XYZ file of C-alpha atoms in Angstrom:
549
model
C 12.121 46.106 -19.795
C 12.213 42.522 -21.041
C 12.108 41.143 -17.525
C 9.153 43.640 -16.699
C 7.369 42.346 -19.930
C 7.751 38.602 -18.927
C 6.462 39.465 -15.507
C 3.420 41.214 -16.916
C 2.879 38.177 -19.327
C 3.223 35.676 -16.555
C 0.801 37.472 -14.336
C -1.840 37.660 -17.249
C -1.461 33.978 -18.074
C -1.509 32.764 -14.485
C -4.733 34.835 -13.621
C -6.663 33.876 -16.709
C -5.816 30.271 -16.127
C -7.019 30.586 -12.652
C -10.120 32.172 -13.814
C -10.801 29.455 -16.466
C -9.999 26.748 -13.920
C -13.286 27.185 -12.047
C -16.246 29.533 -13.475
C -18.565 31.507 -11.378
C -21.142 28.757 -11.780
C -18.859 26.017 -10.242
C -17.511 28.404 -7.607
C -20.943 29.207 -6.333
C -22.099 25.514 -6.701
C -19.035 24.530 -4.258
C -19.618 27.449 -2.021
C -23.261 26.826 -1.594
C -22.590 23.100 -0.775
C -20.178 24.100 1.946
C -22.308 26.815 3.265
C -25.151 24.255 3.531
C -22.949 21.893 5.303
C -21.879 24.447 7.844
C -25.294 25.677 8.472
C -27.520 22.695 8.421
C -25.130 20.156 9.798
C -22.850 22.095 12.180
C -25.133 25.069 12.909
C -22.091 27.335 12.164
C -23.921 30.532 11.008
C -20.699 32.451 10.854
C -18.831 29.929 8.947
C -21.567 29.820 6.351
C -21.493 33.611 6.032
C -17.803 33.485 5.706
C -17.953 31.057 2.808
C -20.407 33.053 0.806
C -19.061 36.591 1.513
C -16.148 36.449 -0.859
C -18.388 35.396 -3.668
C -20.841 38.235 -2.968
C -17.871 40.553 -3.105
C -17.038 39.420 -6.601
C -20.348 39.968 -7.771
C -20.361 43.500 -6.384
C -17.103 44.045 -8.233
C -18.759 43.085 -11.558
C -18.041 40.601 -14.308
C -14.983 40.739 -16.508
C -15.992 38.142 -19.257
C -19.188 37.182 -21.191
C -19.512 34.004 -19.038
C -19.316 36.031 -15.723
C -21.964 38.506 -17.191
C -24.391 36.028 -18.113
C -24.070 34.336 -14.707
C -24.885 37.804 -13.059
C -27.694 38.228 -15.412
C -29.272 34.995 -14.570
C -28.646 34.839 -10.791
C -27.385 38.212 -9.823
C -30.919 39.669 -8.640
C -31.631 36.585 -6.618
C -28.182 36.343 -5.011
C -28.182 40.022 -4.094
C -31.704 39.554 -2.436
C -30.232 36.505 -0.388
C -27.200 38.561 0.564
C -29.489 41.413 1.896
C -31.500 38.838 3.849
C -28.134 37.501 5.390
C -26.942 41.106 6.250
C -30.688 41.629 7.939
C -29.710 38.481 9.937
C -26.528 40.069 11.041
C -28.105 43.159 12.187
C -31.253 41.526 13.957
C -30.046 37.934 14.740
C -33.535 36.603 13.368
C -33.241 33.042 11.886
C -36.316 33.999 9.775
C -33.988 36.046 7.628
C -31.690 33.138 7.038
C -34.599 30.836 6.296
C -35.688 33.266 3.591
C -32.189 33.571 2.143
C -31.833 29.775 2.137
C -35.052 29.580 0.120
C -33.395 31.629 -2.515
C -30.001 30.043 -2.195
C -31.819 26.416 -2.762
C -33.342 27.398 -5.897
C -30.288 29.109 -7.242
C -28.309 25.936 -6.497
C -30.656 23.667 -8.410
C -30.520 25.771 -11.500
C -26.653 26.206 -11.349
C -26.452 22.309 -10.941
C -28.483 21.873 -14.235
C -25.934 24.476 -16.054
C -22.851 22.644 -14.775
C -23.962 19.406 -15.959
C -24.151 20.579 -19.542
C -20.502 22.050 -19.262
C -18.515 20.021 -21.901
C -16.536 22.507 -23.911
C -15.344 26.064 -22.876
C -14.860 28.612 -25.551
C -12.028 31.099 -24.531
C -14.047 33.807 -26.327
C -16.518 33.577 -23.395
C -14.512 32.536 -20.481
C -11.096 34.272 -21.118
C -10.789 36.593 -24.073
C -7.370 37.858 -22.874
C -5.932 34.333 -22.927
C -7.235 33.936 -26.541
C -5.635 37.327 -27.576
C -2.206 36.296 -26.008
C 0.193 35.486 -28.892
C 3.940 35.033 -29.365
C 4.706 35.299 -25.832
C 8.268 35.248 -24.214
C 7.158 32.759 -21.671
C 8.372 28.962 -22.019
C 5.621 26.507 -22.493
C 5.181 24.993 -18.953
C 7.327 22.075 -18.227
C 9.498 22.279 -21.304
C 12.351 24.508 -20.165
C 15.688 22.904 -19.975
C 19.096 24.352 -19.366
C 21.458 24.618 -22.520
C 18.549 23.770 -24.686
C 16.358 26.055 -27.033
C 13.565 27.594 -25.274
C 10.020 26.602 -26.578
C 7.848 29.746 -25.973
C 4.114 29.975 -26.099
C 2.783 31.075 -29.282
C -0.888 30.763 -28.660
C -3.703 28.949 -26.737
C -6.225 26.714 -28.164
C -9.715 28.335 -28.715
C -11.493 25.730 -26.674
C -11.197 23.776 -23.600
C -12.709 20.375 -22.946
C -14.208 19.811 -19.485
C -13.450 16.264 -18.100
C -16.563 14.769 -16.718
C -15.312 14.102 -13.090
C -16.139 15.459 -9.573
C -13.661 18.308 -9.795
C -14.282 18.993 -13.648
C -10.636 19.844 -14.784
C -10.180 21.130 -18.189
C -8.019 19.680 -21.139
C -5.978 22.631 -22.286
C -3.850 22.768 -25.580
C -1.006 25.247 -25.857
C 0.870 25.812 -29.239
C 4.558 26.226 -28.859
C 6.971 28.542 -30.976
C 8.337 25.375 -32.758
C 5.025 24.381 -33.926
C 4.422 21.657 -31.331
C 1.238 20.870 -29.317
C 1.331 20.685 -25.652
C -1.647 19.175 -23.725
C -2.219 19.996 -20.132
C -4.798 19.159 -17.401
C -5.914 22.356 -15.745
C -7.204 21.768 -12.182
C -8.632 24.409 -10.131
C -11.392 23.451 -8.119
C -10.946 25.141 -4.794
C -11.279 23.022 -1.706
C -13.379 25.178 0.551
C -12.828 22.710 3.633
C -9.302 23.721 3.762
C -10.316 27.278 4.655
C -10.972 27.084 8.435
C -11.642 29.786 11.015
C -8.990 30.510 13.506
C -10.747 28.892 16.274
C -10.745 25.546 14.425
C -7.101 25.447 13.765
C -5.034 22.713 15.355
C -1.822 24.692 15.714
C 1.556 23.991 14.082
C 2.277 20.422 12.948
C 4.231 18.126 15.148
C 5.438 14.575 14.401
C 2.430 12.454 14.531
C 0.132 15.210 14.262
C -0.900 16.384 10.743
C -1.806 19.998 9.789
C -5.520 20.586 9.775
C -8.308 21.566 11.792
C -9.234 19.966 15.041
C -12.759 18.752 15.386
C -15.416 21.038 16.339
C -17.464 20.437 19.396
C -21.081 19.423 19.020
C -22.949 22.331 17.709
C -25.404 23.655 20.259
C -28.674 25.530 19.558
C -28.548 28.661 17.691
C -29.557 32.077 18.726
C -33.001 31.130 17.893
C -35.405 28.416 16.471
C -35.085 27.813 12.718
C -38.462 28.732 11.299
C -39.626 27.077 7.988
C -36.479 25.516 6.978
C -36.128 25.199 3.192
C -36.183 21.761 1.599
C -32.761 19.929 1.611
C -30.469 20.092 -1.172
C -29.973 17.458 -3.720
C -28.380 14.157 -2.532
C -24.901 15.460 -3.644
C -25.146 18.151 -1.073
C -23.244 17.552 2.331
C -26.487 18.331 4.015
C -27.232 14.542 3.993
C -23.888 13.663 5.319
C -23.602 13.084 8.947
C -21.538 15.497 11.067
C -18.210 14.115 11.799
C -17.687 12.906 15.260
C -14.658 13.952 17.468
C -13.022 10.717 16.654
C -13.718 10.901 12.940
C -11.180 9.461 10.407
C -9.250 11.846 8.001
C -11.333 14.040 6.118
C -10.991 13.286 2.261
C -9.480 16.466 1.009
C -8.991 16.524 -2.908
C -5.474 16.458 -4.062
C -3.864 19.568 -5.228
C -1.287 20.338 -8.101
C 1.341 21.366 -5.256
C 0.828 17.861 -3.578
C 1.637 16.137 -7.056
C 4.607 18.410 -7.557
C 6.144 17.481 -4.180
C 5.712 13.827 -5.033
C 7.470 14.533 -8.432
C 10.202 16.043 -6.478
C 10.680 12.880 -4.371
C 10.607 10.756 -7.488
C 13.348 12.936 -9.072
C 15.545 12.478 -6.061
C 14.712 8.575 -6.175
C 15.608 8.521 -9.937
C 18.978 10.318 -9.191
C 19.771 7.744 -6.455
C 18.900 4.887 -8.640
C 20.987 6.230 -11.578
C 24.088 6.583 -9.390
C 23.948 2.959 -8.091
C 25.582 0.526 -10.489
C 23.220 -2.408 -10.071
C 19.916 -0.289 -10.339
C 21.354 1.711 -13.343
C 22.120 -1.322 -15.302
C 18.593 -2.265 -15.357
C 17.380 1.214 -16.089
C 15.204 1.493 -12.882
C 13.457 4.845 -12.571
C 9.969 6.221 -11.957
C 8.192 7.935 -14.783
C 7.474 11.488 -13.971
C 5.569 14.366 -15.404
C 5.541 18.245 -15.300
C 3.399 20.113 -12.745
C 3.195 23.841 -12.550
C 1.133 25.003 -9.376
C -0.574 28.345 -10.130
C -2.184 28.866 -6.896
C -2.684 26.614 -3.635
C -5.433 24.829 -5.340
C -4.963 25.189 -9.081
C -2.218 24.310 -11.610
C -1.254 22.723 -14.838
C -0.397 19.111 -15.030
C 1.078 17.870 -17.959
C -1.028 15.453 -20.064
C 0.681 12.042 -20.220
C 0.533 10.796 -23.876
C 0.144 7.024 -24.876
C -1.014 5.849 -21.451
C -4.047 4.228 -20.399
C -5.501 3.662 -17.047
C -5.730 -0.020 -15.914
C -9.370 0.375 -15.445
C -9.801 1.466 -19.016
C -7.708 -1.462 -20.153
C -9.685 -4.039 -18.188
C -13.004 -2.548 -19.238
C -12.234 -2.592 -22.982
C -10.982 -6.136 -22.659
C -14.025 -7.361 -20.995
C -16.426 -5.519 -23.256
C -14.960 -7.097 -26.408
C -15.391 -10.536 -24.793
C -18.952 -9.491 -23.417
C -17.938 -10.058 -19.855
C -19.327 -8.125 -16.995
C -16.967 -5.501 -15.697
C -17.901 -6.349 -12.072
C -18.139 -10.081 -12.668
C -16.205 -10.882 -9.421
C -18.610 -8.653 -7.409
C -21.657 -10.347 -9.071
C -20.270 -13.667 -8.082
C -20.038 -12.726 -4.499
C -23.444 -11.380 -4.366
C -24.545 -14.601 -6.050
C -23.142 -16.659 -3.140
C -24.195 -14.427 -0.392
C -26.554 -11.547 -0.947
C -25.967 -10.147 2.523
C -22.162 -10.006 2.041
C -21.769 -6.904 4.120
C -23.265 -8.569 7.100
C -21.082 -11.779 7.324
C -18.293 -12.225 9.667
C -14.857 -12.055 8.597
C -14.091 -15.724 7.886
C -17.186 -16.080 5.815
C -16.472 -12.996 3.605
C -13.015 -14.626 2.944
C -14.946 -17.914 1.820
C -17.107 -15.788 -0.537
C -14.193 -13.789 -1.834
C -12.138 -16.984 -2.670
C -15.256 -18.383 -4.318
C -15.123 -15.350 -6.614
C -11.369 -15.745 -7.401
C -11.855 -19.413 -8.063
C -14.439 -18.770 -10.805
C -12.599 -15.943 -12.516
C -9.209 -16.024 -14.159
C -7.861 -12.638 -13.372
C -5.761 -12.792 -16.452
C -7.271 -9.536 -18.153
C -4.080 -7.459 -17.701
C -1.759 -10.173 -18.872
C -3.772 -10.739 -21.851
C -3.758 -7.117 -22.640
C -0.064 -7.085 -22.560
C 0.204 -9.847 -24.975
C -2.396 -8.856 -27.308
C -0.962 -5.344 -27.704
C 2.653 -6.483 -28.353
C 3.809 -6.710 -31.898
C 5.725 -9.797 -31.435
C 7.183 -12.170 -28.689
C 10.272 -10.143 -28.198
C 8.323 -6.903 -27.792
C 5.971 -8.649 -25.262
C 8.951 -9.872 -23.197
C 10.403 -6.345 -23.137
C 7.121 -4.731 -22.001
C 6.568 -7.538 -19.363
C 10.031 -6.678 -17.848
C 9.385 -2.922 -18.108
C 6.037 -3.669 -16.420
C 7.347 -5.646 -13.609
C 10.402 -3.469 -12.761
C 8.506 -0.106 -12.918
C 5.626 -1.694 -10.593
C 8.301 -2.959 -8.267
C 10.203 0.286 -7.883
C 6.988 2.296 -7.259
C 5.727 -0.248 -4.711
C 8.876 0.280 -2.656
C 8.771 4.090 -3.148
C 5.121 4.020 -2.429
C 5.494 2.064 0.801
C 8.173 4.571 2.122
C 5.834 7.470 1.173
C 2.807 5.756 2.574
C 0.942 6.255 -0.702
C -2.539 4.970 -0.668
C -5.752 5.229 -3.059
C -3.983 3.157 -5.572
C -7.089 2.088 -7.388
C -7.091 1.070 -11.161
C -7.885 4.403 -12.353
C -4.768 5.939 -10.609
C -2.514 3.489 -12.392
C -1.523 3.959 -16.077
C 0.271 1.745 -18.340
C 2.327 3.177 -21.315
C 1.145 1.688 -24.670
C 4.666 1.074 -26.057
C 6.981 0.608 -23.156
C 4.787 -1.195 -20.722
C 5.923 0.885 -17.820
C 3.555 1.734 -15.005
C 2.869 5.364 -14.120
C 1.095 6.548 -10.896
C -1.066 9.639 -10.647
C -2.973 11.434 -7.817
C -0.698 11.619 -4.805
C -3.183 13.014 -2.279
C -3.234 10.047 -0.063
C 0.305 10.242 1.392
C 1.803 9.333 4.766
C -0.519 6.418 5.464
C -3.548 8.456 5.438
C -5.442 5.841 3.803
C -4.617 3.349 6.485
C -6.770 5.158 9.008
C -9.971 5.649 6.681
C -13.054 4.732 8.609
C -14.475 2.907 5.611
C -12.311 0.507 3.602
C -8.992 1.289 5.226
C -6.079 0.254 3.112
C -3.929 -1.815 5.293
C -1.626 -3.315 2.746
C 1.845 -1.632 2.214
C 1.310 -1.387 -1.609
C -1.095 -2.591 -4.259
C -0.227 -6.163 -5.492
C -3.404 -7.912 -6.447
C -3.697 -11.264 -8.372
C -4.075 -9.314 -11.661
C -0.925 -7.448 -11.096
C 0.862 -10.599 -10.278
C -0.582 -12.538 -13.175
C 0.828 -10.020 -15.696
C 4.276 -10.856 -14.487
C 3.745 -14.291 -16.038
C 5.648 -17.471 -15.120
C 7.967 -15.944 -12.478
C 5.494 -14.167 -10.520
C 6.841 -12.181 -7.665
C 9.843 -14.382 -7.266
C 11.626 -13.069 -10.439
C 12.325 -9.743 -11.429
C 9.730 -8.337 -9.091
C 11.496 -9.487 -5.898
C 15.039 -8.604 -7.169
C 14.111 -5.076 -8.014
C 12.333 -4.625 -4.770
C 15.429 -5.720 -2.909
C 17.558 -3.341 -5.098
C 15.297 -0.487 -4.784
C 14.950 -0.854 -1.115
C 18.705 -1.152 -0.498
C 19.349 2.052 -2.414
C 16.731 3.973 -0.390
C 18.131 2.670 2.806
C 21.821 3.455 1.999
C 20.581 6.889 1.163
C 17.998 7.096 4.045
C 19.137 10.536 5.221
C 18.606 12.302 1.953
C 15.042 10.806 1.567
C 14.047 11.523 5.286
C 15.275 15.121 4.931
C 12.938 15.579 1.767
C 9.996 13.820 3.394
C 10.353 16.104 6.525
C 10.346 18.982 4.146
C 6.977 17.607 2.715
C 5.387 17.193 6.034
C 6.164 20.732 7.323
C 5.011 22.420 3.951
C 2.561 25.041 5.314
C 0.833 25.145 1.931
C -0.045 21.265 1.956
C -2.039 19.466 4.531
C -1.785 15.965 2.928
C -5.144 15.199 4.329
C -3.698 14.488 7.739
C -6.832 15.938 9.424
C -7.045 13.356 12.246
C -8.649 14.176 15.507
C -6.062 14.314 18.358
C -8.109 11.865 20.436
C -7.721 9.520 17.816
C -4.098 9.811 17.341
C -3.600 9.489 21.093
C -5.526 6.197 21.167
C -3.447 4.854 18.144
C -0.175 5.890 19.728
C 0.376 2.901 22.112
C -0.335 0.382 19.067
C 2.890 0.739 17.195
C 5.368 2.624 19.270
C 8.263 1.193 17.293
C 7.154 3.292 14.092
C 7.667 6.724 15.899
C 4.987 9.120 16.459
C 4.785 10.358 12.971
C 3.182 8.294 10.146
C 5.909 8.995 7.805
C 8.564 7.462 10.237
C 9.553 4.573 8.114
C 12.123 1.959 9.061
C 14.603 2.863 6.110
C 17.448 1.314 8.190
C 17.161 -2.304 8.876
C 17.010 -3.700 12.439
C 20.396 -5.020 13.674
C 19.410 -8.642 13.005
C 18.340 -7.807 9.453
C 21.437 -6.768 7.490
C 20.699 -7.821 3.910
C 17.897 -6.440 1.586
C 16.167 -9.731 1.274
C 15.580 -9.919 5.181
C 14.451 -6.366 5.296
C 11.439 -7.214 2.988
C 10.412 -10.038 5.168
C 8.188 -7.891 7.673
C 5.591 -8.198 5.181
C 5.669 -11.690 3.840
C 1.922 -12.071 2.709
C 2.734 -9.579 -0.094
C 6.046 -11.037 -1.343
C 5.536 -14.641 -0.631
C 1.994 -15.717 -0.246
C -0.647 -15.950 -3.003
C -2.180 -12.722 -3.823
C -5.615 -13.873 -3.094
C -4.908 -14.206 0.608
């Protein structure tokens, strides 16, 4: 009976968290955007109907919360009429019916967009009364269970959720534990409709060098009939205005999912175990800071809210605002020297870039570390932790092929000074093959990061930590590769490896020594490179040269 009660409670909490992670307003907003892309850009009528059919079925089943009831009251009649038009098209194959349906969908989309923009706080009374009524559960607070330790159970949920104003609109959720503590989580649940492809678009099972994902569809031909009186285009946010991907298109940017982050945390756990068992790395307390992740579904889950951490972007922004310095001062200087920067050849772009570097200090992060330290001893400890944590993650990120390391994905702990990485969607060198702004560097090491290491730069703690970490990874390469292979072949994760076969075949002869799969990293050194220092030499610009080069 106890186990049955726990299963019932777990099912209730999971179902209600998924419900609150994406409301009907957001679900319809995303579905209409995807349907418009399929219909107007690809002329895929069946794909459009498949994208909207599950949502119409949910409307027919009826609402379960006051939020869903208010949505049905506001848009139910119009959506029902549009659905009838779509069914009429299926029966008659008349594009006039689809045009009439999209007239309705367009006006609904605009009204939903205005309501979503006002979503700032969600009351559980309206979005999930069952979750609000759940008290004194026998379930452990996510991410807190430890063997041989007292279990902290869920006492209740906070009455409100704050909506983070980003593209995916995640929620900030607070859970109260049975020991009186508060646990904050980020609830992500914005379903990615582009991952749900029709069978005819599937590219088959994965193979080394070919990621899981849809193969590019052929250029859409004319539909069954002419499109009469097309409705006005959706707002610029809609993919209607995005050009159709060519057969040789780069990887499609797919939002990261909690399951992907969880897989990355599993790798970091293995790396931490390996570093703790090595005498040299354990002596310097080398490790990757992790956080708990609990997937609820393929595209939703709870991510532990990391306390006392700030993104590098927020730190630099605050530092410059206090000194009345423009946040994008480097970019302003570049445009001041060359207004047509994007049209310049590479050598002239480099000259403009160096001009911006010479006229700015790049000491923002170093100053932040100094100003936020209590004394010189505390500053030295934070600087050492910062350098070592950055070095460890640089090496592990290089092995993982981790990209998208912009300042908002790097966090700095306020007290320890350690670097924490978030958002692990761009793995296995996916960012390397982007059409626009590909990331060709093995890891992020800009001058601002180097300046924060102070006098020794990359030649002190950073280099020695890189060598020690890479040595440990190379020595345990079989364990690391076994885990990476499990990641690549995970049927629930696509890792954004949606690369066209034609593009992969064209890239294959370029670097045959790397193997066919993008994650085939040379963990073992070549015969002529036996020591860890020599193994780092294949990328000298990032370990020996000035960062601005």
